[in-house]
XYZ file of C-alpha atoms in Angstrom:
729
model
C 0.000 0.000 0.000
C 1.265 3.455 -0.879
C 2.795 5.305 2.033
C 3.399 8.576 0.218
C -0.184 9.840 0.383
C -0.940 12.725 2.743
C -2.573 12.149 6.094
C -6.342 12.468 5.809
C -7.435 15.527 7.766
C -10.995 16.679 8.557
C -10.481 19.427 5.988
C -9.639 16.894 3.256
C -12.684 14.831 4.246
C -14.931 17.907 4.002
C -13.444 18.841 0.618
C -14.561 15.421 -0.592
C -18.162 16.048 0.436
C -18.230 13.515 3.270
C -19.639 14.330 6.681
C -17.701 13.320 9.815
C -20.257 10.562 10.400
C -19.821 9.261 6.863
C -16.050 9.290 7.268
C -16.436 7.199 10.415
C -18.375 4.709 8.310
C -15.495 4.619 5.837
C -13.062 3.853 8.652
C -15.269 1.027 9.905
C -15.750 -0.344 6.376
C -12.031 -0.705 5.619
C -10.696 -1.040 9.164
C -8.059 1.677 8.759
C -7.471 5.175 7.496
C -7.914 5.369 3.702
C -5.329 6.913 1.451
C -6.332 9.784 -0.822
C -7.289 7.543 -3.753
C -9.483 5.376 -1.538
C -11.081 8.437 0.022
C -11.809 9.855 -3.431
C -13.470 6.598 -4.471
C -15.691 6.572 -1.373
C -16.417 10.262 -1.912
C -17.863 9.861 -5.395
C -19.648 6.584 -4.738
C -21.300 7.999 -1.633
C -22.152 11.314 -3.293
C -25.804 12.158 -3.723
C -25.375 11.860 -7.468
C -24.234 8.236 -7.335
C -25.780 6.792 -4.167
C -29.180 8.560 -4.043
C -28.694 8.534 -0.278
C -31.439 11.112 0.404
C -34.010 9.732 -2.009
C -33.538 5.977 -2.342
C -35.906 4.965 0.450
C -38.649 7.000 -1.197
C -37.871 5.866 -4.739
C -38.423 2.280 -3.672
C -42.127 3.070 -3.195
C -42.653 3.808 -6.904
C -44.366 1.238 -9.192
C -41.768 -0.262 -11.523
C -43.320 -3.427 -12.947
C -45.877 -4.387 -15.545
C -46.383 -6.919 -18.334
C -44.580 -4.585 -20.748
C -41.519 -4.111 -18.501
C -38.434 -6.149 -19.401
C -36.022 -4.272 -17.136
C -36.861 -1.668 -14.522
C -34.635 0.631 -12.433
C -31.142 -0.470 -11.551
C -29.572 -0.793 -14.979
C -28.281 1.901 -17.286
C -31.754 2.426 -18.754
C -35.271 1.013 -18.615
C -36.482 -1.567 -21.124
C -40.052 -2.182 -22.308
C -41.492 -4.610 -24.820
C -42.876 -3.100 -28.036
C -43.787 -6.389 -29.729
C -42.303 -8.287 -32.663
C -39.253 -9.278 -30.620
C -38.258 -5.630 -30.116
C -37.761 -3.434 -27.085
C -37.584 0.288 -26.438
C -34.736 1.296 -24.112
C -34.865 4.782 -22.614
C -33.783 7.049 -19.793
C -33.562 10.686 -18.755
C -30.562 12.250 -16.985
C -29.598 15.645 -15.608
C -26.610 17.827 -16.379
C -27.705 20.868 -14.414
C -24.674 22.132 -12.565
C -22.236 21.688 -15.480
C -24.637 23.472 -17.838
C -24.809 26.530 -15.612
C -21.021 26.689 -15.309
C -20.238 26.024 -18.968
C -23.508 25.802 -20.921
C -22.276 24.468 -24.257
C -20.142 21.618 -22.925
C -22.463 20.970 -19.989
C -25.451 20.418 -22.266
C -23.446 18.606 -24.946
C -21.955 16.081 -22.550
C -25.367 15.604 -20.959
C -26.582 14.418 -24.355
C -23.508 12.231 -24.794
C -23.958 10.621 -21.387
C -27.577 9.669 -21.900
C -26.811 8.304 -25.366
C -24.213 5.999 -23.785
C -26.681 4.846 -21.124
C -28.946 3.642 -23.919
C -26.539 2.077 -26.392
C -24.672 0.405 -23.523
C -27.673 -1.904 -23.290
C -27.494 -2.877 -26.935
C -29.927 -0.349 -28.370
C -29.403 1.875 -31.377
C -30.459 5.377 -30.254
C -33.311 6.687 -32.404
C -34.415 9.894 -30.680
C -33.322 12.544 -28.192
C -35.567 14.791 -26.120
C -34.848 17.424 -23.510
C -36.491 19.305 -20.669
C -34.991 22.735 -19.988
C -35.666 25.298 -17.248
C -34.257 28.804 -17.353
C -34.539 31.861 -15.138
C -35.995 35.251 -16.004
C -35.557 35.988 -19.708
C -34.181 39.440 -18.808
C -31.621 38.059 -16.333
C -28.132 39.255 -17.400
C -26.790 35.699 -17.836
C -29.852 34.060 -19.319
C -29.369 34.698 -23.033
C -25.830 33.350 -22.758
C -27.104 30.267 -20.927
C -29.972 29.635 -23.366
C -27.721 30.056 -26.376
C -25.003 27.780 -24.987
C -27.387 25.036 -23.899
C -29.309 24.984 -27.172
C -26.111 25.007 -29.245
C -24.615 22.286 -27.033
C -27.629 19.996 -27.417
C -27.801 20.580 -31.142
C -24.063 20.438 -31.678
C -23.687 17.053 -30.017
C -26.920 15.398 -31.168
C -26.608 16.640 -34.749
C -23.042 15.339 -35.067
C -23.858 11.936 -33.601
C -26.739 11.588 -36.021
C -29.570 11.033 -33.546
C -32.574 13.321 -34.109
C -33.633 15.683 -31.321
C -37.397 15.465 -31.771
C -38.895 17.576 -28.999
C -38.879 18.670 -25.408
C -40.080 21.436 -23.130
C -38.833 24.788 -21.868
C -39.968 26.766 -18.818
C -38.878 30.104 -17.388
C -39.059 31.241 -13.766
C -36.923 33.420 -11.467
C -36.300 30.360 -9.250
C -33.909 29.072 -11.949
C -31.890 32.310 -12.205
C -28.837 30.808 -10.531
C -29.399 27.125 -11.257
C -30.775 26.208 -14.656
C -31.926 22.661 -15.381
C -30.810 20.669 -18.409
C -32.420 17.226 -18.546
C -31.715 14.998 -21.547
C -33.601 11.889 -22.653
C -32.710 9.243 -25.222
C -34.810 6.417 -26.677
C -33.273 3.449 -28.469
C -34.501 0.248 -30.101
C -33.042 -3.230 -29.594
C -33.973 -6.851 -30.181
C -35.258 -8.399 -26.972
C -32.772 -11.261 -27.241
C -29.802 -8.875 -27.604
C -30.054 -6.736 -24.494
C -26.852 -6.239 -22.518
C -26.495 -5.797 -18.781
C -23.766 -4.559 -16.473
C -23.154 -7.366 -13.953
C -19.568 -8.624 -14.212
C -18.890 -12.356 -13.912
C -16.282 -15.004 -14.639
C -13.196 -14.992 -12.443
C -10.167 -14.299 -14.622
C -12.157 -12.614 -17.392
C -10.550 -9.522 -18.846
C -11.750 -6.048 -17.916
C -11.445 -3.888 -21.007
C -11.390 -0.110 -21.454
C -12.578 1.284 -24.817
C -13.214 4.694 -26.363
C -11.347 7.911 -25.699
C -8.323 8.450 -23.514
C -8.633 9.596 -19.909
C -7.752 13.183 -19.052
C -8.130 15.459 -16.066
C -11.492 16.949 -17.144
C -14.514 16.351 -14.988
C -12.658 15.287 -11.857
C -15.086 15.575 -8.950
C -17.959 16.183 -11.358
C -20.261 13.881 -9.358
C -19.303 15.557 -6.095
C -19.837 19.018 -7.597
C -23.282 17.933 -8.774
C -24.100 16.893 -5.197
C -23.705 20.342 -3.640
C -25.380 23.683 -4.053
C -23.704 26.580 -5.833
C -21.728 29.120 -3.868
C -20.630 32.508 -5.086
C -17.660 30.859 -6.803
C -19.646 28.795 -9.299
C -17.485 29.865 -12.237
C -14.389 28.537 -10.475
C -15.802 25.036 -10.836
C -15.312 25.096 -14.620
C -12.506 22.454 -14.474
C -15.097 19.992 -13.102
C -17.081 20.212 -16.366
C -16.415 17.484 -18.904
C -15.595 18.135 -22.552
C -17.327 16.015 -25.176
C -16.520 14.879 -28.713
C -19.637 13.790 -30.613
C -17.656 12.397 -33.530
C -15.909 9.976 -31.186
C -19.286 9.132 -29.650
C -20.601 8.145 -33.078
C -17.619 5.856 -33.615
C -18.119 4.400 -30.144
C -21.778 3.643 -30.843
C -20.937 1.815 -34.059
C -18.022 -0.110 -32.538
C -20.056 -1.199 -29.502
C -23.026 -2.278 -31.611
C -20.704 -4.244 -33.914
C -19.127 -6.050 -30.960
C -22.591 -6.625 -29.454
C -23.581 -8.528 -32.570
C -21.041 -11.169 -31.491
C -20.937 -13.310 -28.363
C -17.853 -11.670 -26.874
C -19.362 -9.433 -24.176
C -20.110 -10.639 -20.644
C -20.970 -7.209 -19.224
C -20.753 -3.596 -20.307
C -21.069 -0.254 -18.544
C -20.547 3.312 -19.668
C -18.250 5.623 -17.727
C -20.618 8.360 -16.648
C -20.669 10.194 -13.329
C -17.606 9.228 -11.290
C -16.063 7.708 -14.409
C -13.933 4.609 -14.022
C -14.831 4.361 -10.331
C -18.581 4.056 -10.692
C -18.463 1.866 -13.802
C -16.091 -0.653 -12.263
C -17.740 -0.667 -8.834
C -21.223 -1.098 -10.290
C -20.165 -3.929 -12.583
C -18.364 -5.786 -9.817
C -20.966 -5.262 -7.099
C -23.874 -6.307 -9.339
C -21.998 -9.472 -10.201
C -20.840 -10.160 -6.637
C -17.195 -10.321 -7.718
C -13.972 -8.405 -7.159
C -11.647 -6.657 -9.568
C -7.987 -5.955 -10.069
C -7.074 -2.949 -12.212
C -3.647 -2.013 -13.558
C -3.747 1.779 -13.738
C -0.637 1.869 -15.934
C -2.714 0.270 -18.695
C -5.435 2.957 -18.686
C -5.153 5.020 -21.911
C -4.142 8.532 -20.819
C -4.032 11.771 -22.775
C -2.112 13.701 -20.120
C 1.224 12.942 -18.553
C 1.844 12.146 -14.935
C -1.721 11.240 -14.054
C -2.235 9.721 -10.621
C -4.507 6.810 -9.840
C -6.731 9.283 -8.003
C -7.112 11.389 -11.143
C -7.704 8.432 -13.431
C -10.351 6.904 -11.163
C -12.264 10.160 -10.674
C -11.946 11.651 -14.142
C -15.188 12.046 -16.050
C -13.616 12.265 -19.488
C -16.262 11.467 -22.073
C -16.865 8.751 -24.683
C -15.495 5.846 -22.617
C -16.851 2.363 -21.834
C -15.855 -0.529 -19.602
C -16.442 -4.168 -20.583
C -15.915 -7.663 -19.328
C -15.083 -10.027 -22.196
C -15.305 -13.779 -22.551
C -11.951 -15.588 -22.407
C -9.984 -15.444 -25.617
C -12.125 -12.739 -27.253
C -9.776 -9.872 -26.552
C -8.045 -9.828 -29.942
C -11.382 -10.043 -31.775
C -12.759 -7.081 -29.820
C -9.554 -5.092 -30.152
C -9.659 -5.392 -33.940
C -13.164 -3.901 -34.004
C -12.256 -0.899 -31.867
C -9.034 -0.230 -33.745
C -10.989 -0.355 -36.998
C -13.150 2.459 -35.602
C -9.982 4.308 -34.491
C -10.750 3.996 -30.782
C -8.553 3.089 -27.841
C -8.725 -0.481 -26.574
C -6.876 -1.703 -23.513
C -7.083 -4.670 -21.181
C -6.766 -2.914 -17.825
C -7.583 -5.671 -15.354
C -9.428 -8.853 -14.533
C -12.388 -10.127 -12.570
C -11.441 -11.671 -9.209
C -13.243 -13.599 -6.487
C -12.050 -11.348 -3.657
C -14.998 -8.979 -3.408
C -12.436 -6.160 -3.304
C -11.288 -3.330 -5.551
C -7.527 -3.507 -5.921
C -5.650 -0.887 -7.958
C -1.993 -1.181 -8.886
C -0.012 1.793 -10.219
C 3.700 1.808 -11.019
C 4.020 -1.592 -9.377
C 2.507 -0.389 -6.100
C -0.913 -1.199 -4.646
C -2.604 2.201 -4.319
C -6.082 0.992 -3.381
C -7.375 -2.138 -1.654
C -10.899 -1.785 -0.335
C -14.014 -3.971 -0.052
C -16.587 -3.360 -2.790
C -19.756 -4.027 -0.813
C -19.609 -0.824 1.269
C -19.110 1.284 -1.838
C -22.309 0.221 -3.538
C -24.580 -1.710 -1.247
C -23.768 -0.123 2.098
C -23.753 3.521 1.096
C -25.488 5.791 3.603
C -29.275 5.964 3.316
C -31.061 8.863 4.944
C -34.689 9.261 5.886
C -34.373 12.998 6.135
C -36.932 15.020 8.071
C -39.853 16.158 5.952
C -42.135 19.063 6.787
C -45.776 18.029 7.378
C -48.205 19.025 4.630
C -49.900 21.815 6.592
C -46.559 23.251 7.695
C -45.312 23.134 4.114
C -48.390 24.985 2.919
C -47.712 27.712 5.455
C -44.008 27.813 4.578
C -44.613 28.032 0.819
C -46.359 31.362 1.182
C -48.845 30.558 -1.582
C -51.702 32.998 -1.183
C -55.379 32.071 -1.613
C -56.775 32.861 -5.030
C -59.584 35.090 -3.768
C -61.979 36.819 -6.137
C -60.728 37.210 -9.689
C -62.228 40.012 -11.788
C -63.289 39.063 -15.292
C -60.902 39.849 -18.101
C -61.700 43.082 -19.844
C -60.415 41.755 -23.182
C -60.080 38.006 -23.800
C -58.486 38.614 -27.202
C -55.817 40.960 -25.858
C -55.021 38.515 -23.058
C -54.720 35.730 -25.605
C -52.145 37.689 -27.632
C -50.142 38.364 -24.477
C -50.169 34.695 -23.476
C -49.218 33.459 -26.941
C -46.093 35.609 -26.748
C -45.278 34.810 -23.114
C -42.109 32.852 -22.239
C -43.821 29.574 -21.245
C -46.226 29.421 -24.214
C -44.384 31.118 -27.101
C -43.280 28.978 -30.029
C -40.063 27.017 -29.467
C -39.281 27.055 -33.196
C -36.108 29.103 -32.625
C -34.865 26.242 -30.443
C -35.861 23.177 -32.402
C -34.790 24.547 -35.764
C -31.229 24.360 -34.402
C -31.665 20.632 -33.879
C -31.570 18.083 -36.657
C -34.929 16.493 -35.963
C -35.134 14.575 -39.242
C -31.809 12.705 -39.405
C -32.459 9.004 -39.877
C -35.631 9.808 -41.839
C -37.883 8.097 -39.267
C -39.300 11.174 -37.520
C -42.999 11.204 -38.398
C -44.232 13.858 -35.952
C -41.924 16.812 -35.587
C -41.492 19.193 -32.643
C -44.465 21.386 -31.879
C -47.155 18.765 -31.251
C -48.257 17.011 -28.074
C -45.724 14.221 -28.494
C -42.951 13.444 -30.933
C -43.333 10.246 -32.954
C -40.473 8.233 -34.427
C -41.041 5.242 -36.699
C -39.487 1.957 -35.616
C -37.202 1.545 -38.598
C -38.451 -0.863 -41.227
C -41.908 -1.182 -39.664
C -45.223 0.632 -39.428
C -44.899 0.983 -35.633
C -44.101 4.268 -33.973
C -42.703 5.322 -30.606
C -44.371 8.422 -29.178
C -42.260 10.452 -26.734
C -43.132 13.325 -24.413
C -41.422 15.238 -21.589
C -43.597 17.025 -19.040
C -43.732 18.781 -15.693
C -45.437 21.902 -14.339
C -43.124 23.130 -11.562
C -45.467 25.888 -10.344
C -48.073 23.225 -9.547
C -45.433 21.135 -7.747
C -44.482 24.106 -5.593
C -48.063 24.984 -4.666
C -49.027 21.357 -3.955
C -46.277 18.747 -4.368
C -48.688 15.802 -4.291
C -51.047 17.159 -6.956
C -48.089 18.468 -8.948
C -46.505 15.005 -8.994
C -49.793 13.481 -10.143
C -50.178 16.144 -12.810
C -46.705 15.621 -14.268
C -47.468 11.937 -14.887
C -51.005 12.641 -16.087
C -49.922 15.309 -18.564
C -47.351 12.981 -20.077
C -50.023 10.277 -20.305
C -52.338 12.775 -22.046
C -49.715 13.910 -24.532
C -48.942 10.353 -25.609
C -52.635 9.512 -25.852
C -53.293 12.692 -27.852
C -51.287 11.369 -30.814
C -53.042 7.986 -30.517
C -50.282 6.092 -28.715
C -50.785 3.612 -25.911
C -48.658 4.859 -22.985
C -46.081 2.245 -21.944
C -43.726 3.514 -19.258
C -41.967 6.470 -17.666
C -38.470 7.690 -16.969
C -37.903 10.708 -14.781
C -35.393 13.275 -13.684
C -36.158 14.462 -10.161
C -34.742 17.978 -9.784
C -34.971 19.432 -6.278
C -33.012 21.720 -3.967
C -31.185 20.828 -0.728
C -32.707 17.663 0.800
C -31.332 18.586 4.203
C -34.035 21.236 4.378
C -37.343 19.722 5.651
C -39.380 21.916 3.305
C -37.450 20.560 0.301
C -37.940 16.975 1.476
C -41.660 17.762 1.716
C -41.541 18.706 -1.961
C -39.640 15.553 -2.894
C -41.778 13.111 -0.931
C -45.008 14.845 -1.913
C -44.160 14.762 -5.619
C -43.081 11.117 -5.410
C -46.307 10.146 -3.626
C -48.338 11.862 -6.338
C -46.276 10.327 -9.128
C -46.606 6.873 -7.614
C -50.396 7.104 -7.255
C -50.743 8.371 -10.825
C -48.524 5.655 -12.272
C -50.467 2.945 -10.458
C -53.841 4.330 -11.545
C -52.748 4.661 -15.169
C -50.692 1.430 -15.444
C -47.767 3.611 -16.395
C -44.724 2.256 -14.493
C -41.437 4.074 -13.892
C -38.585 2.007 -15.327
C -35.583 4.336 -15.077
C -34.593 7.738 -13.856
C -32.205 10.110 -12.210
C -32.176 12.255 -9.092
C -30.570 15.697 -9.088
C -30.543 17.425 -5.698
C -28.897 20.543 -4.290
C -30.219 22.642 -7.142
C -29.985 26.003 -5.477
C -27.606 28.874 -5.656
C -26.128 31.522 -3.414
C -24.846 33.215 -6.541
C -28.156 35.055 -6.937
C -27.858 36.568 -3.481
C -30.125 34.666 -1.145
C -29.738 30.945 -1.468
C -32.530 30.561 -3.968
C -33.943 27.092 -4.467
C -35.379 25.931 -7.756
C -39.049 25.069 -7.986
C -39.579 21.345 -7.407
C -39.214 19.912 -10.892
C -39.857 16.169 -11.264
C -39.425 16.063 -15.045
C -41.256 13.144 -16.625
C -40.265 11.432 -19.859
C -42.808 8.954 -21.189
C -43.038 6.710 -24.209
C -46.016 5.119 -25.923
C -46.589 2.735 -28.807
C -48.430 3.429 -32.040
C -49.374 0.277 -33.917
C -49.457 2.210 -37.203
C -47.871 5.627 -37.709
C -50.328 6.294 -40.518
C -53.085 6.286 -37.889
C -51.802 9.183 -35.824
C -53.308 12.458 -34.639
C -51.739 15.909 -34.887
C -52.756 19.250 -33.394
C -53.416 21.146 -36.642
C -56.944 21.991 -37.781
C -57.454 20.133 -41.072
C -60.532 21.611 -42.770
C -62.832 24.587 -42.619
C -66.271 23.712 -41.255
C -65.159 20.911 -38.899
C -66.838 20.758 -35.512
C -64.697 21.610 -32.462
C -65.362 19.433 -29.413
C -64.211 19.532 -25.797
C -63.593 16.207 -24.057
C -63.250 16.071 -20.273
C -63.274 18.661 -17.557
C -65.809 19.819 -14.991
C -69.371 18.848 -15.847
C -71.330 21.667 -17.394
C -68.331 24.042 -17.535
C -65.664 24.729 -20.118
C -63.110 25.687 -17.478
C -63.055 26.752 -13.851
C -59.546 26.646 -12.376
C -57.421 29.794 -12.470
C -55.221 28.991 -9.476
C -51.502 28.776 -10.476
C -52.495 29.395 -14.097
C -50.348 31.102 -16.693
C -53.130 33.692 -17.156
C -53.010 34.568 -13.476
C -49.242 35.018 -13.572
C -48.856 36.807 -16.903
C -52.030 38.929 -16.930
C -52.995 39.402 -13.297
C -49.373 39.449 -12.087
C -49.960 36.903 -9.321
C -48.768 33.406 -8.422
C -51.554 32.290 -6.138
C -54.216 29.691 -5.480
C -54.270 25.919 -5.363
C -52.802 23.704 -8.040
C -55.516 22.063 -10.146
C -56.746 18.691 -8.894
C -56.104 15.613 -10.997
C -58.891 13.029 -11.238
C -56.951 9.917 -12.214
C -60.012 7.849 -13.079
C -61.188 10.596 -15.435
C -57.677 10.914 -16.913
C -57.677 7.231 -17.780
C -61.212 7.203 -19.165
C -60.702 10.314 -21.289
C -57.378 9.078 -22.644
C -58.946 5.723 -23.551
C -61.677 7.629 -25.385
C -59.141 9.750 -27.288
C -57.133 6.747 -28.431
C -60.316 5.006 -29.601
C -61.387 8.090 -31.561
C -57.969 8.394 -33.201
C -57.835 4.688 -34.083
C -61.314 4.785 -35.642
C -60.584 7.899 -37.673
C -63.478 9.768 -36.039
C -61.380 12.845 -35.249
C -58.870 14.626 -37.441
C -57.097 16.853 -34.905
C -56.364 16.396 -31.196
C -54.653 18.626 -28.656
C -54.581 18.285 -24.894
C -55.355 21.373 -22.817
C -52.417 22.511 -20.712
C -50.754 25.868 -20.004
C -53.035 28.751 -20.909
C -56.261 26.759 -20.938
C -58.874 26.205 -23.626
C -58.419 29.299 -25.762
C -54.628 28.909 -25.987
C -55.125 25.278 -27.038
C -57.511 26.330 -29.809
C -55.149 29.100 -30.917
C -52.256 26.622 -31.179
C -54.389 24.286 -33.295
C -55.474 27.188 -35.492
C -51.906 28.404 -36.046
C -50.705 24.898 -36.868
C -53.480 24.425 -39.435
C -53.644 28.048 -40.683
C -57.404 27.945 -40.111
C -59.317 30.070 -37.596
C -62.036 29.069 -35.128
C -65.508 30.376 -34.463
C -66.709 29.600 -30.933
C -70.382 29.104 -30.144
C -70.348 31.089 -26.897
C -68.517 34.027 -25.411
C -65.974 32.655 -22.944
C -65.574 33.773 -19.363
C -62.055 34.232 -18.022
C -62.145 30.845 -16.284
C -63.598 29.127 -19.349
C -60.970 30.653 -21.617
C -57.867 30.355 -19.446
C -58.675 27.860 -16.675
C -56.220 24.966 -16.421
C -58.610 22.209 -15.337
C -56.989 18.838 -15.973
C -57.852 15.789 -18.058
C -59.147 17.710 -21.080
C -58.678 17.602 -24.848
C -59.882 19.609 -27.827
C -60.688 17.532 -30.919
C -62.133 18.270 -34.345
C -64.371 16.068 -36.465
C -66.108 16.289 -39.805
C -69.682 17.621 -39.817
C -72.196 14.905 -38.961
C -69.870 12.949 -36.657
C -71.189 12.944 -33.128
C -68.867 12.403 -30.173
C -70.856 11.103 -27.197
C -69.851 12.620 -23.880
C -68.130 15.593 -25.530
C -69.298 19.227 -25.705
C -69.446 20.926 -29.083
C -67.916 24.370 -28.632
C -67.447 25.760 -32.129
C -66.485 25.362 -35.800
C -63.215 25.703 -37.644
C -62.991 28.412 -40.258
C -62.142 32.021 -40.894
C -58.924 33.730 -39.963
C -59.442 34.654 -36.312
C -59.575 33.089 -32.838
C -61.529 34.956 -30.155
C -61.730 37.836 -32.619
C -57.945 38.062 -32.963
C -56.468 37.665 -36.464
C -54.209 34.647 -36.890
C -51.537 36.970 -38.247
C -51.404 38.818 -34.918
C -51.402 35.589 -32.943
C -48.595 34.187 -35.093
C -46.499 37.336 -34.736
C -46.808 37.171 -30.945
C -46.285 33.403 -30.807
C -43.242 33.299 -33.072
C -41.669 36.537 -31.911
C -40.536 35.852 -28.348
C -37.396 33.776 -28.886
C -36.010 35.567 -31.974
C -36.425 38.917 -30.208
C -34.873 37.633 -26.973
C -31.942 35.910 -28.684
C -31.310 38.324 -31.545
C -27.810 39.242 -30.431
C -26.759 35.745 -29.381
C -26.548 33.840 -32.649
């Protein structure tokens, strides 16, 4: 064992993000003082980002099984059956802290990381999505952050050749000092060619492939497990740097090797790099490992074992190969001009042993790193106390709008509703030629190559609801995703998530986390919509904005659904003049009632007040079933779920997409026009088609909505982002 390492002081322990109590656990686990390399390994594996120590006990309550589920949480990504011997493999991840520090590389490497999670399991990635949250549009840093993030997502995804087909964007002052960048990837694989990460076979080679290891990203996982101080920019060296062209080569090389029988186990090097990948492979397989650090491909001179183990350099994978298959695998990776190195072997010791320059620099038991990481049941504020703490004011009496049309124009140009065209036109959303529903609808749809099947994909969350009522907000996030998939005609299959919250050591933040998870769990059970993968991102708050601001609770939901035939698919655009406009769902006898926490209330009345809307899960399921039946039968020719902005915004979006106006049968009240009651859809049908249980509310035609010309609505809707970003690109 190396004797040259410095003595571990309390200051060094604190710098590694471990509490004194956690360090005591380290001492008990290994029976002695660790050296610096060993401490670093415990530090990253016991970080919030890798261990989920503040959330795991609550995550275990979520529903994760179903007849469609092949593999639930615990692997690199979730796997669901889509029939015909095929599976969809998908996951969502966060890259929040890096994207605030260095937006282009932070967002780009977030895309690269989630791509690796998916193709690691044997899937060819077919679609990327994202869920982005920014602060005030007029914040001095925000244009720079928006520009960098969007260019990073597009730059990486476009180069790799995987279409970015949709996503969501929200703005709120709570994200001023801590933006959120959540990336999702969906891939397709044969069900008999899915790869897992558990290492096995004593004596089998452990192989490193991909790019060389550098000093970028060291302590990235630890940095992502702490809130931002005033020195956020000084953390730039912890941000990884990505190379999408290498990623493309890595995808092709891995898929080529996967077509053989050479691989025993495979794991990407994501957060905590070589440490987490090796520990996870060994612990899942119940084996040990011996690594020769001299054999690790390095792009910088004089790297220590500590640096190599904690580096988060991108485009790297770790494999266990069957005996005698090393030369075969090496030839494939060299053909694709990638590094290949045998860096160790599987052992039966249950320990991680690292040798560097002929000296043992690490010798620790594996079980404590993965299985015995600290788990905390942190104090959570009771619901009534949280309600008082949140400061959400009662809605009170709301005066009627003096001009529905003027309010509509304002909302169509507001940050949360304005067209995202400026964003998605920077993404290649058509590469691969299988995108059949482009950005701008309720859900993206990508054809399963060579078939008539389609995968529908949606990302959803309404953070203002989650803040006002975490339980209802959690329910709503799942329900809205379920609605969006159903709106295109797809049968919802399963969910991934990215749980973005602030400091879990604050009881009010734990109340948000547990409340949202309870709501999500109840919704998933009621809708048969299990959660099969996900990510937790905590400590999303910043002192850089002058007050320790926490983000809004943001449990971003990514859902997929299955379309049996992409030719039988709904879109939001009005199709013909003279079609009947119908409302499905909502409060009986009313077009809309709920203005609490609505976009109208915030943007027009200047208030964030009232209760979040209630979600009736039985009604959500029944209405979604009805929508899918109507789409499958061809009874409706346009469908759009009602979300931000309420009924009139939904109709305006359908009118703009179809370039056809709408004539409503009745004058709308403020609540009817802008209420955000849940579980509702607007559909259109040819004259003479009756839709039982629906309310006919108008007819398509003309060139206005609510008396406002489509030209004015389009100018407002399309103008926000180009005006905001004019000087950035």
